[in-house]
XYZ file of C-alpha atoms in Angstrom:
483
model
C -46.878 -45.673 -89.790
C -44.848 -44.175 -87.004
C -46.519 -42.998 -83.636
C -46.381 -39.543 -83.555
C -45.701 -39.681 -79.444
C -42.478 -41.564 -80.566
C -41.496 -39.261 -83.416
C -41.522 -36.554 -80.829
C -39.490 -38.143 -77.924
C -36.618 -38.968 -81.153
C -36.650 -35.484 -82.199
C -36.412 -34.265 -77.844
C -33.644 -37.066 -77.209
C -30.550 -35.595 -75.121
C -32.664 -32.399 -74.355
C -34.613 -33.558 -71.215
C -33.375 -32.402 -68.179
C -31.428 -29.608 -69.172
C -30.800 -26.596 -66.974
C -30.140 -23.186 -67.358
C -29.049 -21.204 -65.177
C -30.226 -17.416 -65.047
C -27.035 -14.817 -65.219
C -28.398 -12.489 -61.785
C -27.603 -8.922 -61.870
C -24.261 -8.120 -59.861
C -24.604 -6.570 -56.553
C -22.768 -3.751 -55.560
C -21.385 -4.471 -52.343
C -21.923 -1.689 -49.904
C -19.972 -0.647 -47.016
C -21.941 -1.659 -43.490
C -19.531 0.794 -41.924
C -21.681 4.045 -40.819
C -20.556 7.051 -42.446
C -21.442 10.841 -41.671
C -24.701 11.666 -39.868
C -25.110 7.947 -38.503
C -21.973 7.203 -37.212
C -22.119 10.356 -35.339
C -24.886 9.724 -33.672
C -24.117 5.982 -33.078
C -20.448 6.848 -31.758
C -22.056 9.738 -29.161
C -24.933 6.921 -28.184
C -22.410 4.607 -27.503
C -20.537 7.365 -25.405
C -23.520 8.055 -23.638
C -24.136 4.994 -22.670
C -20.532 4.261 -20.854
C -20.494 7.639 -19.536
C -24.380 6.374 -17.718
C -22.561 3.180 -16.954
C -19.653 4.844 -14.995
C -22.235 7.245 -13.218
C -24.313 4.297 -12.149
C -21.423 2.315 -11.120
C -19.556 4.866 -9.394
C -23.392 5.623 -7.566
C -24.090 2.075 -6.631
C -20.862 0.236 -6.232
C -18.234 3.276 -5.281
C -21.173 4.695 -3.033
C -21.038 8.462 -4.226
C -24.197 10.546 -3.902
C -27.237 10.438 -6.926
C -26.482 14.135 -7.606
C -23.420 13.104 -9.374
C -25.564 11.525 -12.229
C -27.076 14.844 -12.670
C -24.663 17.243 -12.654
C -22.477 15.073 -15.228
C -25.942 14.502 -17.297
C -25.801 18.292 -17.086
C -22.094 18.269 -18.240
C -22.958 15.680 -21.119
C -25.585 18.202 -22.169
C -23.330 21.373 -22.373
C -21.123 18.975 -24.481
C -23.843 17.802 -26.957
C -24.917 21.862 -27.294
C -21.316 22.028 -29.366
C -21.644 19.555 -31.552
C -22.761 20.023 -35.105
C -26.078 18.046 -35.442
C -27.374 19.597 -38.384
C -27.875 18.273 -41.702
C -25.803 15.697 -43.775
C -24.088 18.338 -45.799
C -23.270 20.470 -42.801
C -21.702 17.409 -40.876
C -19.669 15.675 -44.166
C -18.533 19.432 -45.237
C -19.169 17.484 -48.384
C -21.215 17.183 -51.606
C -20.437 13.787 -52.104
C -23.909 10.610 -51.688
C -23.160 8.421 -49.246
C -25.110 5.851 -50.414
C -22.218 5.188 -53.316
C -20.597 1.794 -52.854
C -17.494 1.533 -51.153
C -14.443 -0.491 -50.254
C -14.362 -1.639 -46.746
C -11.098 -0.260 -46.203
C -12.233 3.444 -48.362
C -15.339 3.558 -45.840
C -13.776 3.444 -42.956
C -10.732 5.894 -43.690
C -13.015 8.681 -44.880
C -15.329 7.810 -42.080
C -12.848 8.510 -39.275
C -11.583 11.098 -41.619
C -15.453 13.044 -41.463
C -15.971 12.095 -38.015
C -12.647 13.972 -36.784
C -13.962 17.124 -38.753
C -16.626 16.962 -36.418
C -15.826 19.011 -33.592
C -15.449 18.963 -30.806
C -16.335 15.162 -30.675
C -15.171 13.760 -27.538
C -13.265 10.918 -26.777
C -13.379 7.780 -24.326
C -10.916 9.235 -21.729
C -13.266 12.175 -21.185
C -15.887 10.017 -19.886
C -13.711 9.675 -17.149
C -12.894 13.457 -17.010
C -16.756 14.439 -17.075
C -17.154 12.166 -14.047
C -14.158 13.698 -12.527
C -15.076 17.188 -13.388
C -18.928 16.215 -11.707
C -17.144 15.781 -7.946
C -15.262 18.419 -8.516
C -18.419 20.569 -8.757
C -19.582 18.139 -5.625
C -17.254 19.317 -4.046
C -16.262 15.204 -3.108
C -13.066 14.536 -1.784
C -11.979 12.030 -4.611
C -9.009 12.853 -6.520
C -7.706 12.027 -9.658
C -5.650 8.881 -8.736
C -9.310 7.175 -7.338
C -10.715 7.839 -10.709
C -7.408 6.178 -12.489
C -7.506 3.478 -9.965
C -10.947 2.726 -10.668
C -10.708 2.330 -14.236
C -7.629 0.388 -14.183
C -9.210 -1.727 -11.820
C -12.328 -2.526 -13.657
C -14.482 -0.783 -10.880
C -15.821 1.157 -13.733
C -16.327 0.580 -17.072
C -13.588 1.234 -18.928
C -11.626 -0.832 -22.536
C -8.111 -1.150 -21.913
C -7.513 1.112 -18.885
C -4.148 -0.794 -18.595
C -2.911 1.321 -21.571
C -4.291 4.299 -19.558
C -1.082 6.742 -19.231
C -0.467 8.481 -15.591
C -0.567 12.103 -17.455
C -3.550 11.333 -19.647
C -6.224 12.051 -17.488
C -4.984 15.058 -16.254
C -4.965 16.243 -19.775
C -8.205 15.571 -20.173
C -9.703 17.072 -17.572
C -7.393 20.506 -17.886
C -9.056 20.510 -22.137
C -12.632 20.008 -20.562
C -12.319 22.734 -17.868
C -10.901 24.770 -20.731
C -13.521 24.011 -22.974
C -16.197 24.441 -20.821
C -15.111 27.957 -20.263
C -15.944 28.868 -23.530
C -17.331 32.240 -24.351
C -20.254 29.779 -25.460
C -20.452 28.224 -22.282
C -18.529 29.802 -19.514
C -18.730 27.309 -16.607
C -17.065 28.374 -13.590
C -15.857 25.265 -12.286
C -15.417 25.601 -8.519
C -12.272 24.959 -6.515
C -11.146 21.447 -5.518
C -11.967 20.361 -2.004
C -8.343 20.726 -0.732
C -8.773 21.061 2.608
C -10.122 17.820 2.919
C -7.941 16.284 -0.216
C -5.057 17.424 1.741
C -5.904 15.430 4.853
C -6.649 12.127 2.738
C -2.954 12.537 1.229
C -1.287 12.914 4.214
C -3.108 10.087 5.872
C -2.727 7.694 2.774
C 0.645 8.554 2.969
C 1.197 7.848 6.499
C 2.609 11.059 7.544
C 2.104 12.651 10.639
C -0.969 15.349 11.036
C 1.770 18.216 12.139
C 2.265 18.916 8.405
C -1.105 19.784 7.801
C -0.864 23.182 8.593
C 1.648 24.377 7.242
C 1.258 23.265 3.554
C -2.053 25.407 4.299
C 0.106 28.540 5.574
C 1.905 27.789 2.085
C -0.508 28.252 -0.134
C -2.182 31.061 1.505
C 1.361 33.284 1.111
C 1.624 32.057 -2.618
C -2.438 33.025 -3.047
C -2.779 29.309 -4.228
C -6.913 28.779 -4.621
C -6.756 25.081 -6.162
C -8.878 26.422 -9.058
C -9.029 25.278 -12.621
C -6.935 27.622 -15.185
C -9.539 30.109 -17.133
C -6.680 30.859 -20.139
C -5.611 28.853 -23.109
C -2.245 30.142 -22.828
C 0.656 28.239 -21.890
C 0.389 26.548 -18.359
C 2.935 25.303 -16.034
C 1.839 21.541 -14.617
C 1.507 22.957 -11.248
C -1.227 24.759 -12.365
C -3.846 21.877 -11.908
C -5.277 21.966 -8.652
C -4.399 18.481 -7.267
C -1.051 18.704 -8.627
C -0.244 21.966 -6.707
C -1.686 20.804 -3.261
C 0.270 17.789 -3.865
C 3.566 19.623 -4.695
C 3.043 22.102 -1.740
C 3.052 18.934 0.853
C 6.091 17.355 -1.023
C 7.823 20.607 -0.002
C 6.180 20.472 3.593
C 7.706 16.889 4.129
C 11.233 17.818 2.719
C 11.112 20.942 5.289
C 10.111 18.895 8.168
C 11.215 14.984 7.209
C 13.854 15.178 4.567
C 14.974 12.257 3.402
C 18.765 12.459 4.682
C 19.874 11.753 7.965
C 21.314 15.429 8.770
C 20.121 16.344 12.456
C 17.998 19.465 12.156
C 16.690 20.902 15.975
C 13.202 22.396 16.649
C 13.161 25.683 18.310
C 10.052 24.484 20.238
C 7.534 21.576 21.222
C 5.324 23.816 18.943
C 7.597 23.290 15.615
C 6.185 21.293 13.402
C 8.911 18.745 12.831
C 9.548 17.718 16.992
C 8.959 14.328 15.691
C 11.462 13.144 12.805
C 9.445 10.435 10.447
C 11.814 6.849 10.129
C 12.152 6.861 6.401
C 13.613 3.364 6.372
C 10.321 1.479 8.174
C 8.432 3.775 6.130
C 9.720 2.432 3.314
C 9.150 -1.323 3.872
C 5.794 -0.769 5.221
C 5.236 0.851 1.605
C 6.695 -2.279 -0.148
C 4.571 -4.671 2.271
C 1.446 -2.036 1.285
C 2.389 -2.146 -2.495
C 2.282 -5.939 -3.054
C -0.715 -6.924 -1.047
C -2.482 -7.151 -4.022
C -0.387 -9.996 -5.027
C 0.310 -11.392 -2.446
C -0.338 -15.339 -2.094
C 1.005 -15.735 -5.807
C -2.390 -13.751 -7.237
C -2.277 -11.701 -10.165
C -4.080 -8.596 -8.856
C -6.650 -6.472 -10.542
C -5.765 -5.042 -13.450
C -2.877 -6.639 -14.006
C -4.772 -9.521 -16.061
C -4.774 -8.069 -19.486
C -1.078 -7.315 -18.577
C -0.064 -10.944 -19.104
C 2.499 -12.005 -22.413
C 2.305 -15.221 -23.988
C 5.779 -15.921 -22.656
C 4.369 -15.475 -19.054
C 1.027 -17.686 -19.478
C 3.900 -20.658 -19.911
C 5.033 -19.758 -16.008
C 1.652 -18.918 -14.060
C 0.839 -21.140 -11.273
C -2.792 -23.195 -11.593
C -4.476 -20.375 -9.375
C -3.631 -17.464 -11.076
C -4.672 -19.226 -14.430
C -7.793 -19.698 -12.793
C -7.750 -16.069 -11.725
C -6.566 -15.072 -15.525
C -9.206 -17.437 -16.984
C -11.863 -15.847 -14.626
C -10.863 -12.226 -15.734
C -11.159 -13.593 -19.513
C -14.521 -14.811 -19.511
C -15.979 -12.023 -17.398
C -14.745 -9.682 -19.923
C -14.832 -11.473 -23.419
C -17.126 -14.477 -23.221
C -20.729 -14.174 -23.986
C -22.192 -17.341 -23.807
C -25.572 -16.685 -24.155
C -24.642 -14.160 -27.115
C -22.838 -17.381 -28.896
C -25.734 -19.508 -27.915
C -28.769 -17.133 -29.312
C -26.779 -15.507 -32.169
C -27.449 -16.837 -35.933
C -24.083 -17.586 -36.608
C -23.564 -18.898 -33.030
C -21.174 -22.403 -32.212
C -23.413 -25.304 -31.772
C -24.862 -26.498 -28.367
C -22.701 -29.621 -28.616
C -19.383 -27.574 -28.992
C -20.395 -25.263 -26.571
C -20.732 -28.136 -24.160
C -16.777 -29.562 -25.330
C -15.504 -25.921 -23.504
C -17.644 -25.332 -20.474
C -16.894 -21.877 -18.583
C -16.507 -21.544 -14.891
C -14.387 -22.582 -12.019
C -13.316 -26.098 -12.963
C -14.767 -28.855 -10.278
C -18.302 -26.911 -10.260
C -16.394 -24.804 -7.624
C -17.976 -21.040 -7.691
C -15.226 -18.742 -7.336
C -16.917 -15.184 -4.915
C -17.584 -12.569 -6.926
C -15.491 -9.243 -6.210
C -17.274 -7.171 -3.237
C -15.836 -3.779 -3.974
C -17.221 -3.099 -0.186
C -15.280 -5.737 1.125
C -12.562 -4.776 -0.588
C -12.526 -1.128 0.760
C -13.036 -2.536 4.049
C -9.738 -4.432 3.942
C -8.043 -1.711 2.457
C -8.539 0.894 5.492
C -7.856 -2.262 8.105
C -4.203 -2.562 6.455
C -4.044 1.407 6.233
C -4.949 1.821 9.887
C -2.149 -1.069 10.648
C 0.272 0.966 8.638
C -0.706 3.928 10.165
C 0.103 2.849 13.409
C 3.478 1.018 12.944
C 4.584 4.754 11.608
C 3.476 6.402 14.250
C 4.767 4.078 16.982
C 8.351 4.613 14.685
C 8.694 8.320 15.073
C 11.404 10.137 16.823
C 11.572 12.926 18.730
C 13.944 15.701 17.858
C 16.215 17.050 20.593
C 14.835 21.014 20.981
C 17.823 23.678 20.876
C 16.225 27.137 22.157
C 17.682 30.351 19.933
C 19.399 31.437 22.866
C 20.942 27.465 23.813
C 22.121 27.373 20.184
C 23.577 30.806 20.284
C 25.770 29.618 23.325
C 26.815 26.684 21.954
C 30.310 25.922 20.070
C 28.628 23.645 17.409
C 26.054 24.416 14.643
C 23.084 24.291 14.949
C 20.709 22.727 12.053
C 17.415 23.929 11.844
C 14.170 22.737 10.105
C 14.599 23.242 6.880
C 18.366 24.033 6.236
C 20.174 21.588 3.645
C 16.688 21.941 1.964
C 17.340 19.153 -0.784
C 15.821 19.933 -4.662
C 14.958 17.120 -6.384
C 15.223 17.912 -10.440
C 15.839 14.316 -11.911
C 14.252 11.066 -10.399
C 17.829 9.816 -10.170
C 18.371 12.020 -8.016
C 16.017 10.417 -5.352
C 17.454 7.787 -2.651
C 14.754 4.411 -2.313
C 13.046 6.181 0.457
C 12.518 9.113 -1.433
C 11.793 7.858 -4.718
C 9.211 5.262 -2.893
C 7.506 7.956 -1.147
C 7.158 10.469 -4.522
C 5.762 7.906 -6.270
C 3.225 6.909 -4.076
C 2.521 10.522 -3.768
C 2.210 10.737 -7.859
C -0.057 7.775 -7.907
C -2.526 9.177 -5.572
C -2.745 12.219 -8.452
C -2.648 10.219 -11.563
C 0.715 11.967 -12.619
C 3.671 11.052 -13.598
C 6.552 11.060 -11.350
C 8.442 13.442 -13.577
C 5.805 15.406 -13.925
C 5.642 15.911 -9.886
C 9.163 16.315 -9.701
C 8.130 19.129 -12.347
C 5.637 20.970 -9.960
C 7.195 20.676 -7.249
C 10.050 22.792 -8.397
C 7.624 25.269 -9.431
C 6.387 25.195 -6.203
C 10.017 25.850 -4.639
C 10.797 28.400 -7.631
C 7.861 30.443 -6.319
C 8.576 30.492 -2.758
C 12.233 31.332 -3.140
C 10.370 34.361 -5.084
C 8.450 35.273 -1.920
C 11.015 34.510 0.310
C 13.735 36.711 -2.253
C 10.787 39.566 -1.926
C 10.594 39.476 1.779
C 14.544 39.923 2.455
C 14.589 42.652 -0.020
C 11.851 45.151 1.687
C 13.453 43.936 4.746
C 17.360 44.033 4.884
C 17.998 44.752 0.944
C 19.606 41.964 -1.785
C 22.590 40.343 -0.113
C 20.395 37.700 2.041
C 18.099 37.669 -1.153
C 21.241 36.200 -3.372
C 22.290 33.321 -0.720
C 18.768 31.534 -1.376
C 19.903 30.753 -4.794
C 21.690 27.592 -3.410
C 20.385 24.605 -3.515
C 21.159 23.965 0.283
C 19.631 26.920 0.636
C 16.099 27.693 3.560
C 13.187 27.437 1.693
């Protein structure tokens, strides 16, 4: 007779041990990619946050005054009034549940697609036109080209400000002080603070005081206020306040300094021009001033993220450091890679350790310090132009009418610039420091300033016409013509 415990383990032989696995139900993979209500609100979080960031920055480290956080918070707020922030369907402007699984790839396209519908959602360059916009109202003396430097610096937070066009935050800010005159709005933005503007261009550019008042003089006979346009229509470039003043003291300079080396006689010690600038020394002093950022074989701010692959082969072991610095100041998280989930391992961490090599601890950047430099080589600059002026030879009306030869006044052989080819080194060097102090595009200045010139040969036309009729009015037409 068989034991029954045995029968049992013959009949379960081969059977033990088995596993099955259970079939799981599939998962639809959804999108992580925020669609419709929640990515607006994330994307104008995340733009409210930089835009606090630049305030605070620009508050603490540039040293403007605390009102500017609240007038731009004020600016911000006007913005956020215009946005849709109603209710799923109003935002999508469509039917369709956006809880339905997605590609990756279908997300994100119909995303952007929604989010552009959206209007008038702003963009990352107007951060820096809000701020702008807030010292404008300030009434600060900061122009354009400080804002542009200090984004393409790094001074304020800013991604990829080396992509940053000269022209693209001047666009900006002309949309914004359109949009914010609005029927819905109507800001009046006030006038730029050009009589002080005016005096930090000519003293950045080394010119000499003389000019300042008649660049004012200017603009008072072409009833020039500096003021934002209030129309949507078509505008000419020299329409933006900064780009006008700036256009008005390019003619100034060409009336009293041209660039050629025609001999042009004061009436008076009073003129203006009794002391002719030295365009030449001007001109290397501008080189020396250009490339003291890298000087000593350095990089220079901003120009970091400017480096190729081909060119990491050739930098010198200091400006690696100096690249390598950049890098993990603006990439590298190690605590993030240290605390995250997914994070590298201690002991790898350990393999690449960040910092100065040697232990060495390389300063940190002192934007005072900086600035403090910066005027010490401006006031040396200042004073090697000064100490290079000469003094024009005064020829009375009445000497000049006795005399055999002609006379040249300020002014005559007035030069137009149209093209930049058309600009010797001197002069190209000198409008393109003036352009950068704008944030504009040498063309674009070359633009104004014509504009400028077109308008006072208007006046000028107008004034010999009430006064001795149209044949004086016809002879201005040339381009060696009195402006």
């Amino acid at each position: 007779m068989s034991n029954p415990q045995t029968q049992e383990d013959d009949d379960d032989f081969g059977t033990q041990g088995r596993k099955t696995k259970q079939k799981k139900e599939a998962e639809e993979k959804v999108s992580k990619i925020y669609r419709g209500p929640q990515a607006r609100d994330l994307f104008l979080q995340a733009f409210q946050l930089i835009l606090w960031k630049q305030c605070y920055t620009l508050i603490q480290s540039i040293g403007l005054p605390r009102e500017l956080e609240e007038v731009v918070k004020g600016l911000w707020a006007l913005r956020l009034d215009t946005i849709d922030l109603g209710t799923e369907e109003t935002t999508l402007h469509s039917s369709q549940d956006t809880t339905k699984p997605q590609t990756d790839s279908q997300g994100d396209h119909e995303g952007r697609a929604r989010l552009s519908r959206t209007k008038p959602m702003p963009s990352l360059i107007d951060s820096l036109a809000t701020c702008y916009l807030g010292m404008v109202i300030l009434r600060l003396p900061f122009s354009l080209g400080d804002v542009h430097r200090w984004a393409y610096r790094e001074e304020i937070t800013y991604v990829r400000a080396s992509v940053l066009e000269a022209d693209d935050i001047r666009n900006a800010v002309q949309e914004l002080s359109l949009f914010y005159n609005r029927d819905d709005i109507k800001l009046t933005l006030p006038a730029i603070n050009h009589p002080l503007l005016l005096f930090r261009y000519i003293r950045d550019l080394a010119l000499p005081l003389e000019i300042y008042p008649p660049v004012r003089r200017m603009a008072k006979l072409l009833d020039i206020n500096f003021t934002f346009p209030q129309s949507n229509t078509r505008q000419k470039v020299s329409y933006f306040p900064e780009a006008a003043l700036m256009a008005l003291l390019l003619v100034a300079v060409k009336i009293y300094h041209p660039f050629d080396t025609i001999d042009r006689h004061p009436r008076s010690l009073n003129d203006p021009g009794t002391l002719a600038m030295n365009w030449d020394h001007w001109w290397q002093l501008q080189k020396e001033q250009d490339s003291r950022d890298t000087a000593d074989g350095r990089l220079g701010r901003g120009n970091q993220i400017k480096v190729t692959e081909s060119e990491a082969f050739e930098l010198s072991g200091d400006q690696v450091d100096e690249y390598l610095d950049w890098f993990e100041k603006t990439y590298v998280d190690e605590q993030r890679a240290r605390n995250h989930p997914r994070g590298y391992p201690q002991q790898l961490l350990d393999m690449f350790p960040t910092g100065s090599p040697g232990g060495s601890i390389r300063p940190p950047f002192a934007p005072g310090l900086e600035r403090q430099a910066n005027e010490e080589a401006l006031q040396r600059k200042l004073k090697a132009v000064q100490g290079s002026l000469n003094s024009r030879e005064v020829v009375s009306d009445n000497d000049a009418e006795g005399s055999d030869e002609t006379v040249n006044r300020l002014g005559s052989h007035y030069k137009r610039y149209r093209k930049v080819e058309d600009l010797n080194p001197p002069a190209k060097a000198f409008h393109e420091a003036a352009a950068k102090l704008i944030a504009i595009d040498l063309h674009t200045l070359l633009v104004a300033t014509m504009q400028i010139e077109h308008s006072l040969l208007g006046f000028r036309r107008r004034q010999l016409k009430a006064a001795e009729g149209t044949e004086n009015a016809a002879s201005l037409d040339q381009d060696d013509g009195v402006i």
